[in-house]
Amino acid sequence: MKIVQVKDIVFNEGRPKICVPLVGKTKQDILAAVKILENVAFDLAELRIDFFEGVEHPEQVEALLAEIKSLYKKPLLFTFRTKKEGGERELSLDRYFELNRFAIRSGMVDMIDLELFSSEEDVIKLIAEANEQNVKVVLSSHEFFRTPPKEEIVARLVKMQQLGADITKIAVMPQSEEDVLTLLAATLEMKKEKADRPCITMSMGKYGVISRLAGELFGSCLTFAAAKDVSAPGQVSVRDVRSILEILALD
């Protein structure tokens, strides 16, 4: 099983890492969220650039990244979540890949999130470019209205590995307790039989909170938690997540 290191954070080693979202419509909102992190015990942050009102203007994105870099030293995950996968806005496919290519070439992000169900050809090309720039790629899939069967969840994660992702990710929405078990069973199957690199899985909403806390046992290397504003249903506060992960630690 591969590990992935980003700065001083090692995925697939020890407890699941805690990622906090940076969300905000304006540069001022986002920078205020960054400053809050000075007193928060977390491992990395995800810039949800789809919330940013200047996202379609490269010069505004560049200025925002530069200011974040001046304030923040931990790993930064750059994510434009599309509308169809639960994000705040839509971009054309060309603009989506242009934005992520811009982030890779900026030298100011450590990781990017790419969606599996976009363009396979462009995903492969962008992963290759990211590798050249030492930017890690999280290949992801999100289901905000259902939980697919276990076999489908596993198949998507395996496909992400085949495409060259550094880290694979799937998030699903449970409609029942059984759906949460489906996600956990798929995660465990990846851990024991299929995964050759770090994997992130989660079941969202109230039912799925347990999946955000039990990653070390079942095989998810990262969990998302809120320092202030949440970016997905079911996120728990960083303080609570940190305390529970310490209690559940396997070492």
PDB file of C-alpha atoms in Angstrom:
ATOM      1  CA  MET A   1       0.000   0.000   0.000  1.00  0.00           C
ATOM      2  CA  LYS A   2       1.441   3.347  -1.060  1.00  0.00           C
ATOM      3  CA  ILE A   3       1.622   6.326   1.228  1.00  0.00           C
ATOM      4  CA  VAL A   4       1.286   9.870  -0.085  1.00  0.00           C
ATOM      5  CA  GLN A   5       3.210  12.690   1.548  1.00  0.00           C
ATOM      6  CA  VAL A   6       2.269  16.346   1.151  1.00  0.00           C
ATOM      7  CA  LYS A   7       4.626  18.627   3.063  1.00  0.00           C
ATOM      8  CA  ASP A   8       4.736  17.026   6.522  1.00  0.00           C
ATOM      9  CA  ILE A   9       1.382  15.224   6.207  1.00  0.00           C
ATOM     10  CA  VAL A  10       1.482  11.507   5.367  1.00  0.00           C
ATOM     11  CA  PHE A  11      -1.731   9.919   4.130  1.00  0.00           C
ATOM     12  CA  ASN A  12      -2.249   6.234   4.945  1.00  0.00           C
ATOM     13  CA  GLU A  13      -0.114   6.477   8.045  1.00  0.00           C
ATOM     14  CA  GLY A  14      -1.550   6.801  11.533  1.00  0.00           C
ATOM     15  CA  ARG A  15      -4.901   8.414  12.201  1.00  0.00           C
ATOM     16  CA  PRO A  16      -7.085   9.883   9.464  1.00  0.00           C
ATOM     17  CA  LYS A  17      -6.038  13.401   8.630  1.00  0.00           C
ATOM     18  CA  ILE A  18      -8.451  16.259   9.335  1.00  0.00           C
ATOM     19  CA  CYS A  19      -9.276  18.619   6.471  1.00  0.00           C
ATOM     20  CA  VAL A  20     -11.202  21.849   7.041  1.00  0.00           C
ATOM     21  CA  PRO A  21     -13.067  23.687   4.270  1.00  0.00           C
ATOM     22  CA  LEU A  22     -12.389  27.287   3.309  1.00  0.00           C
ATOM     23  CA  VAL A  23     -15.601  28.674   1.896  1.00  0.00           C
ATOM     24  CA  GLY A  24     -16.624  32.227   1.137  1.00  0.00           C
ATOM     25  CA  LYS A  25     -17.955  34.384  -1.669  1.00  0.00           C
ATOM     26  CA  THR A  26     -15.363  37.137  -1.357  1.00  0.00           C
ATOM     27  CA  LYS A  27     -11.611  37.253  -0.855  1.00  0.00           C
ATOM     28  CA  GLN A  28     -12.209  38.914   2.499  1.00  0.00           C
ATOM     29  CA  ASP A  29     -14.535  36.092   3.620  1.00  0.00           C
ATOM     30  CA  ILE A  30     -12.023  33.412   2.634  1.00  0.00           C
ATOM     31  CA  LEU A  31      -9.041  35.152   4.225  1.00  0.00           C
ATOM     32  CA  ALA A  32     -11.056  35.573   7.428  1.00  0.00           C
ATOM     33  CA  ALA A  33     -11.657  31.819   7.393  1.00  0.00           C
ATOM     34  CA  VAL A  34      -7.909  31.239   6.948  1.00  0.00           C
ATOM     35  CA  LYS A  35      -7.117  33.429   9.955  1.00  0.00           C
ATOM     36  CA  ILE A  36      -9.533  31.441  12.129  1.00  0.00           C
ATOM     37  CA  LEU A  37      -7.371  28.373  11.497  1.00  0.00           C
ATOM     38  CA  GLU A  38      -4.508  29.834  13.527  1.00  0.00           C
ATOM     39  CA  ASN A  39      -6.130  28.414  16.664  1.00  0.00           C
ATOM     40  CA  VAL A  40      -7.474  25.152  15.197  1.00  0.00           C
ATOM     41  CA  ALA A  41      -5.848  21.693  15.408  1.00  0.00           C
ATOM     42  CA  PHE A  42      -6.140  20.352  11.841  1.00  0.00           C
ATOM     43  CA  ASP A  43      -3.914  18.865   9.142  1.00  0.00           C
ATOM     44  CA  LEU A  44      -4.842  20.530   5.841  1.00  0.00           C
ATOM     45  CA  ALA A  45      -7.405  22.871   4.334  1.00  0.00           C
ATOM     46  CA  GLU A  46      -9.577  22.594   1.233  1.00  0.00           C
ATOM     47  CA  LEU A  47     -10.161  25.805  -0.696  1.00  0.00           C
ATOM     48  CA  ARG A  48     -13.644  25.390  -2.159  1.00  0.00           C
ATOM     49  CA  ILE A  49     -13.065  27.785  -5.013  1.00  0.00           C
ATOM     50  CA  ASP A  50     -16.581  27.174  -6.419  1.00  0.00           C
ATOM     51  CA  PHE A  51     -17.911  29.427  -3.616  1.00  0.00           C
ATOM     52  CA  PHE A  52     -15.656  32.312  -4.705  1.00  0.00           C
ATOM     53  CA  GLU A  53     -17.447  34.965  -6.772  1.00  0.00           C
ATOM     54  CA  GLY A  54     -14.259  35.759  -8.714  1.00  0.00           C
ATOM     55  CA  VAL A  55     -13.589  32.172  -9.754  1.00  0.00           C
ATOM     56  CA  GLU A  56     -13.996  32.901 -13.484  1.00  0.00           C
ATOM     57  CA  HIS A  57     -11.325  35.609 -13.375  1.00  0.00           C
ATOM     58  CA  PRO A  58      -7.807  34.101 -13.267  1.00  0.00           C
ATOM     59  CA  GLU A  59      -6.240  37.277 -11.925  1.00  0.00           C
ATOM     60  CA  GLN A  60      -8.626  37.206  -8.930  1.00  0.00           C
ATOM     61  CA  VAL A  61      -7.948  33.531  -8.267  1.00  0.00           C
ATOM     62  CA  GLU A  62      -4.198  34.171  -8.453  1.00  0.00           C
ATOM     63  CA  ALA A  63      -4.448  37.126  -6.044  1.00  0.00           C
ATOM     64  CA  LEU A  64      -6.504  35.043  -3.618  1.00  0.00           C
ATOM     65  CA  LEU A  65      -4.035  32.134  -3.700  1.00  0.00           C
ATOM     66  CA  ALA A  66      -1.116  34.498  -3.144  1.00  0.00           C
ATOM     67  CA  GLU A  67      -2.725  36.004  -0.054  1.00  0.00           C
ATOM     68  CA  ILE A  68      -3.636  32.589   1.325  1.00  0.00           C
ATOM     69  CA  LYS A  69      -0.041  31.452   0.799  1.00  0.00           C
ATOM     70  CA  SER A  70       1.231  34.454   2.763  1.00  0.00           C
ATOM     71  CA  LEU A  71      -0.952  33.512   5.757  1.00  0.00           C
ATOM     72  CA  TYR A  72      -1.086  29.732   5.615  1.00  0.00           C
ATOM     73  CA  LYS A  73       1.706  27.117   5.535  1.00  0.00           C
ATOM     74  CA  LYS A  74      -0.023  23.728   5.757  1.00  0.00           C
ATOM     75  CA  PRO A  75      -1.079  21.674   2.706  1.00  0.00           C
ATOM     76  CA  LEU A  76      -3.778  23.267   0.554  1.00  0.00           C
ATOM     77  CA  LEU A  77      -6.286  21.255  -1.486  1.00  0.00           C
ATOM     78  CA  PHE A  78      -7.789  23.233  -4.378  1.00  0.00           C
ATOM     79  CA  THR A  79     -11.337  22.148  -5.282  1.00  0.00           C
ATOM     80  CA  PHE A  80     -13.915  23.352  -7.754  1.00  0.00           C
ATOM     81  CA  ARG A  81     -16.951  21.215  -6.958  1.00  0.00           C
ATOM     82  CA  THR A  82     -19.342  21.214  -9.903  1.00  0.00           C
ATOM     83  CA  LYS A  83     -23.059  21.786  -9.478  1.00  0.00           C
ATOM     84  CA  LYS A  84     -23.912  18.236 -10.498  1.00  0.00           C
ATOM     85  CA  GLU A  85     -21.773  16.901  -7.649  1.00  0.00           C
ATOM     86  CA  GLY A  86     -23.043  19.269  -4.979  1.00  0.00           C
ATOM     87  CA  GLY A  87     -21.050  22.429  -5.704  1.00  0.00           C
ATOM     88  CA  GLU A  88     -22.082  26.068  -5.750  1.00  0.00           C
ATOM     89  CA  ARG A  89     -21.856  26.823  -9.469  1.00  0.00           C
ATOM     90  CA  GLU A  90     -21.205  25.322 -12.886  1.00  0.00           C
ATOM     91  CA  LEU A  91     -18.416  25.835 -15.374  1.00  0.00           C
ATOM     92  CA  SER A  92     -18.097  24.520 -18.887  1.00  0.00           C
ATOM     93  CA  LEU A  93     -15.876  21.459 -19.085  1.00  0.00           C
ATOM     94  CA  ASP A  94     -13.164  23.461 -20.826  1.00  0.00           C
ATOM     95  CA  ARG A  95     -13.215  26.155 -18.142  1.00  0.00           C
ATOM     96  CA  TYR A  96     -13.202  23.525 -15.397  1.00  0.00           C
ATOM     97  CA  PHE A  97      -9.986  21.988 -16.698  1.00  0.00           C
ATOM     98  CA  GLU A  98      -8.455  25.397 -17.451  1.00  0.00           C
ATOM     99  CA  LEU A  99      -9.052  26.423 -13.832  1.00  0.00           C
ATOM    100  CA  ASN A 100      -7.448  23.291 -12.441  1.00  0.00           C
ATOM    101  CA  ARG A 101      -4.525  23.577 -14.868  1.00  0.00           C
ATOM    102  CA  PHE A 102      -4.054  27.170 -13.726  1.00  0.00           C
ATOM    103  CA  ALA A 103      -3.980  26.008 -10.082  1.00  0.00           C
ATOM    104  CA  ILE A 104      -1.388  23.321 -10.844  1.00  0.00           C
ATOM    105  CA  ARG A 105       0.869  25.790 -12.656  1.00  0.00           C
ATOM    106  CA  SER A 106       0.466  28.520 -10.030  1.00  0.00           C
ATOM    107  CA  GLY A 107       2.888  26.891  -7.595  1.00  0.00           C
ATOM    108  CA  MET A 108       0.536  27.878  -4.770  1.00  0.00           C
ATOM    109  CA  VAL A 109      -1.489  24.694  -4.199  1.00  0.00           C
ATOM    110  CA  ASP A 110      -0.326  21.285  -3.010  1.00  0.00           C
ATOM    111  CA  MET A 111      -3.276  19.164  -4.135  1.00  0.00           C
ATOM    112  CA  ILE A 112      -6.207  19.428  -6.516  1.00  0.00           C
ATOM    113  CA  ASP A 113      -9.534  17.603  -6.628  1.00  0.00           C
ATOM    114  CA  LEU A 114     -10.706  16.316 -10.007  1.00  0.00           C
ATOM    115  CA  GLU A 115     -14.090  14.692 -10.573  1.00  0.00           C
ATOM    116  CA  LEU A 116     -14.121  11.193 -12.030  1.00  0.00           C
ATOM    117  CA  PHE A 117     -17.219  11.844 -14.137  1.00  0.00           C
ATOM    118  CA  SER A 118     -15.857  14.699 -16.232  1.00  0.00           C
ATOM    119  CA  SER A 119     -13.597  13.877 -19.186  1.00  0.00           C
ATOM    120  CA  GLU A 120     -11.396  10.824 -18.808  1.00  0.00           C
ATOM    121  CA  GLU A 121      -8.946  12.005 -21.466  1.00  0.00           C
ATOM    122  CA  ASP A 122      -8.538  15.409 -19.821  1.00  0.00           C
ATOM    123  CA  VAL A 123      -8.290  13.845 -16.351  1.00  0.00           C
ATOM    124  CA  ILE A 124      -5.391  11.647 -17.490  1.00  0.00           C
ATOM    125  CA  LYS A 125      -3.591  14.610 -19.092  1.00  0.00           C
ATOM    126  CA  LEU A 126      -4.058  16.797 -16.022  1.00  0.00           C
ATOM    127  CA  ILE A 127      -2.876  14.077 -13.643  1.00  0.00           C
ATOM    128  CA  ALA A 128       0.305  13.776 -15.737  1.00  0.00           C
ATOM    129  CA  GLU A 129       0.886  17.528 -15.566  1.00  0.00           C
ATOM    130  CA  ALA A 130       0.186  17.561 -11.832  1.00  0.00           C
ATOM    131  CA  ASN A 131       2.766  14.824 -11.353  1.00  0.00           C
ATOM    132  CA  GLU A 132       5.358  16.931 -13.163  1.00  0.00           C
ATOM    133  CA  GLN A 133       4.605  19.868 -10.861  1.00  0.00           C
ATOM    134  CA  ASN A 134       4.563  17.733  -7.676  1.00  0.00           C
ATOM    135  CA  VAL A 135       0.880  18.483  -7.117  1.00  0.00           C
ATOM    136  CA  LYS A 136      -1.099  15.525  -5.776  1.00  0.00           C
ATOM    137  CA  VAL A 137      -4.471  14.635  -7.315  1.00  0.00           C
ATOM    138  CA  VAL A 138      -7.565  13.529  -5.422  1.00  0.00           C
ATOM    139  CA  LEU A 139      -9.908  11.895  -7.943  1.00  0.00           C
ATOM    140  CA  SER A 140     -13.442  12.061  -6.600  1.00  0.00           C
ATOM    141  CA  SER A 141     -17.071  11.094  -7.033  1.00  0.00           C
ATOM    142  CA  HIS A 142     -20.078  12.447  -5.102  1.00  0.00           C
ATOM    143  CA  GLU A 143     -23.638  11.187  -4.796  1.00  0.00           C
ATOM    144  CA  PHE A 144     -25.838  13.688  -2.961  1.00  0.00           C
ATOM    145  CA  PHE A 145     -29.091  11.765  -3.322  1.00  0.00           C
ATOM    146  CA  ARG A 146     -28.261   8.074  -2.971  1.00  0.00           C
ATOM    147  CA  THR A 147     -25.794   5.388  -1.947  1.00  0.00           C
ATOM    148  CA  PRO A 148     -24.800   3.133  -4.861  1.00  0.00           C
ATOM    149  CA  PRO A 149     -24.406  -0.618  -4.291  1.00  0.00           C
ATOM    150  CA  LYS A 150     -21.148  -1.735  -2.700  1.00  0.00           C
ATOM    151  CA  GLU A 151     -19.888  -3.175  -5.996  1.00  0.00           C
ATOM    152  CA  GLU A 152     -20.363   0.167  -7.743  1.00  0.00           C
ATOM    153  CA  ILE A 153     -18.589   2.111  -4.998  1.00  0.00           C
ATOM    154  CA  VAL A 154     -15.624  -0.274  -5.165  1.00  0.00           C
ATOM    155  CA  ALA A 155     -15.586  -0.165  -8.986  1.00  0.00           C
ATOM    156  CA  ARG A 156     -15.410   3.652  -8.980  1.00  0.00           C
ATOM    157  CA  LEU A 157     -12.536   3.704  -6.502  1.00  0.00           C
ATOM    158  CA  VAL A 158     -10.631   1.075  -8.490  1.00  0.00           C
ATOM    159  CA  LYS A 159     -11.208   3.096 -11.683  1.00  0.00           C
ATOM    160  CA  MET A 160      -9.699   6.140  -9.997  1.00  0.00           C
ATOM    161  CA  GLN A 161      -6.589   4.115  -9.187  1.00  0.00           C
ATOM    162  CA  GLN A 162      -6.340   2.945 -12.773  1.00  0.00           C
ATOM    163  CA  LEU A 163      -6.500   6.542 -14.015  1.00  0.00           C
ATOM    164  CA  GLY A 164      -3.537   7.476 -11.826  1.00  0.00           C
ATOM    165  CA  ALA A 165      -5.048   9.325  -8.869  1.00  0.00           C
ATOM    166  CA  ASP A 166      -2.751   9.830  -5.899  1.00  0.00           C
ATOM    167  CA  ILE A 167      -5.740   9.568  -3.567  1.00  0.00           C
ATOM    168  CA  THR A 168      -9.204   8.232  -4.378  1.00  0.00           C
ATOM    169  CA  LYS A 169     -12.405   9.661  -2.890  1.00  0.00           C
ATOM    170  CA  ILE A 170     -16.110   8.912  -2.827  1.00  0.00           C
ATOM    171  CA  ALA A 171     -18.892  10.565  -0.823  1.00  0.00           C
ATOM    172  CA  VAL A 172     -22.446   9.244  -0.813  1.00  0.00           C
ATOM    173  CA  MET A 173     -25.787  10.154   0.743  1.00  0.00           C
ATOM    174  CA  PRO A 174     -27.472   7.485   2.870  1.00  0.00           C
ATOM    175  CA  GLN A 175     -31.231   7.054   2.968  1.00  0.00           C
ATOM    176  CA  SER A 176     -31.062   4.436   5.722  1.00  0.00           C
ATOM    177  CA  GLU A 177     -28.772   2.852   8.282  1.00  0.00           C
ATOM    178  CA  GLU A 178     -28.115   0.056   5.797  1.00  0.00           C
ATOM    179  CA  ASP A 179     -26.699   2.572   3.310  1.00  0.00           C
ATOM    180  CA  VAL A 180     -24.056   3.577   5.838  1.00  0.00           C
ATOM    181  CA  LEU A 181     -23.087  -0.080   6.245  1.00  0.00           C
ATOM    182  CA  THR A 182     -22.832  -0.350   2.448  1.00  0.00           C
ATOM    183  CA  LEU A 183     -20.317   2.501   2.338  1.00  0.00           C
ATOM    184  CA  LEU A 184     -18.309   1.094   5.225  1.00  0.00           C
ATOM    185  CA  ALA A 185     -18.290  -2.405   3.704  1.00  0.00           C
ATOM    186  CA  ALA A 186     -17.030  -1.003   0.396  1.00  0.00           C
ATOM    187  CA  THR A 187     -14.306   0.944   2.222  1.00  0.00           C
ATOM    188  CA  LEU A 188     -13.206  -2.158   4.101  1.00  0.00           C
ATOM    189  CA  GLU A 189     -13.108  -4.201   0.887  1.00  0.00           C
ATOM    190  CA  MET A 190     -10.849  -1.580  -0.663  1.00  0.00           C
ATOM    191  CA  LYS A 191      -8.581  -1.625   2.382  1.00  0.00           C
ATOM    192  CA  LYS A 192      -8.241  -5.403   2.508  1.00  0.00           C
ATOM    193  CA  GLU A 193      -8.378  -6.383  -1.161  1.00  0.00           C
ATOM    194  CA  LYS A 194      -8.289  -3.615  -3.779  1.00  0.00           C
ATOM    195  CA  ALA A 195      -6.606  -0.413  -2.623  1.00  0.00           C
ATOM    196  CA  ASP A 196      -2.962   0.200  -3.490  1.00  0.00           C
ATOM    197  CA  ARG A 197      -2.991   3.866  -2.448  1.00  0.00           C
ATOM    198  CA  PRO A 198      -4.816   6.146   0.047  1.00  0.00           C
ATOM    199  CA  CYS A 199      -8.600   6.236  -0.127  1.00  0.00           C
ATOM    200  CA  ILE A 200     -11.146   8.711   1.269  1.00  0.00           C
ATOM    201  CA  THR A 201     -14.750   7.633   1.790  1.00  0.00           C
ATOM    202  CA  MET A 202     -17.674   9.121   3.630  1.00  0.00           C
ATOM    203  CA  SER A 203     -21.380   8.767   4.092  1.00  0.00           C
ATOM    204  CA  MET A 204     -22.953  12.220   4.434  1.00  0.00           C
ATOM    205  CA  GLY A 205     -25.824  13.597   6.510  1.00  0.00           C
ATOM    206  CA  LYS A 206     -26.916  12.581  10.012  1.00  0.00           C
ATOM    207  CA  TYR A 207     -26.866   8.864   9.298  1.00  0.00           C
ATOM    208  CA  GLY A 208     -23.343   8.995   7.982  1.00  0.00           C
ATOM    209  CA  VAL A 209     -21.532  10.796  10.817  1.00  0.00           C
ATOM    210  CA  ILE A 210     -20.037   7.527  12.053  1.00  0.00           C
ATOM    211  CA  SER A 211     -18.247   7.087   8.710  1.00  0.00           C
ATOM    212  CA  ARG A 212     -16.416  10.374   9.288  1.00  0.00           C
ATOM    213  CA  LEU A 213     -15.045   9.107  12.585  1.00  0.00           C
ATOM    214  CA  ALA A 214     -14.214   5.446  11.913  1.00  0.00           C
ATOM    215  CA  GLY A 215     -11.806   5.851   9.009  1.00  0.00           C
ATOM    216  CA  GLU A 216      -8.798   4.347  10.748  1.00  0.00           C
ATOM    217  CA  LEU A 217     -10.697   1.104  11.322  1.00  0.00           C
ATOM    218  CA  PHE A 218     -12.329   0.788   7.898  1.00  0.00           C
ATOM    219  CA  GLY A 219      -9.677   2.349   5.674  1.00  0.00           C
ATOM    220  CA  SER A 220     -10.430   6.030   4.974  1.00  0.00           C
ATOM    221  CA  CYS A 221      -7.320   8.196   5.298  1.00  0.00           C
ATOM    222  CA  LEU A 222      -8.979  11.594   5.727  1.00  0.00           C
ATOM    223  CA  THR A 223     -12.065  13.166   7.213  1.00  0.00           C
ATOM    224  CA  PHE A 224     -13.564  16.613   6.697  1.00  0.00           C
ATOM    225  CA  ALA A 225     -14.487  18.755   9.691  1.00  0.00           C
ATOM    226  CA  ALA A 226     -15.710  22.307  10.167  1.00  0.00           C
ATOM    227  CA  ALA A 227     -13.707  25.069  11.805  1.00  0.00           C
ATOM    228  CA  LYS A 228     -16.668  27.371  11.142  1.00  0.00           C
ATOM    229  CA  ASP A 229     -18.639  26.888   7.904  1.00  0.00           C
ATOM    230  CA  VAL A 230     -19.454  23.390   6.670  1.00  0.00           C
ATOM    231  CA  SER A 231     -19.040  22.380   3.029  1.00  0.00           C
ATOM    232  CA  ALA A 232     -21.141  19.192   3.084  1.00  0.00           C
ATOM    233  CA  PRO A 233     -24.016  17.743   5.141  1.00  0.00           C
ATOM    234  CA  GLY A 234     -22.986  15.962   8.317  1.00  0.00           C
ATOM    235  CA  GLN A 235     -19.643  17.652   8.941  1.00  0.00           C
ATOM    236  CA  VAL A 236     -18.664  17.750  12.612  1.00  0.00           C
ATOM    237  CA  SER A 237     -16.541  20.393  14.342  1.00  0.00           C
ATOM    238  CA  VAL A 238     -12.774  19.995  14.224  1.00  0.00           C
ATOM    239  CA  ARG A 239     -12.543  19.890  18.018  1.00  0.00           C
ATOM    240  CA  ASP A 240     -15.071  17.058  18.297  1.00  0.00           C
ATOM    241  CA  VAL A 241     -13.516  15.074  15.441  1.00  0.00           C
ATOM    242  CA  ARG A 242     -10.009  15.392  16.904  1.00  0.00           C
ATOM    243  CA  SER A 243     -11.199  14.203  20.336  1.00  0.00           C
ATOM    244  CA  ILE A 244     -13.054  11.194  18.915  1.00  0.00           C
ATOM    245  CA  LEU A 245     -10.205  10.166  16.614  1.00  0.00           C
ATOM    246  CA  GLU A 246      -7.871  10.153  19.602  1.00  0.00           C
ATOM    247  CA  ILE A 247     -10.279   7.921  21.550  1.00  0.00           C
ATOM    248  CA  LEU A 248     -10.700   5.538  18.603  1.00  0.00           C
ATOM    249  CA  ALA A 249      -6.993   5.404  17.710  1.00  0.00           C
ATOM    250  CA  LEU A 250      -5.781   1.870  16.969  1.00  0.00           C
ATOM    251  CA  ASP A 251      -2.198   2.458  18.113  1.00  0.00           C
TER     252      ASP A 251
END
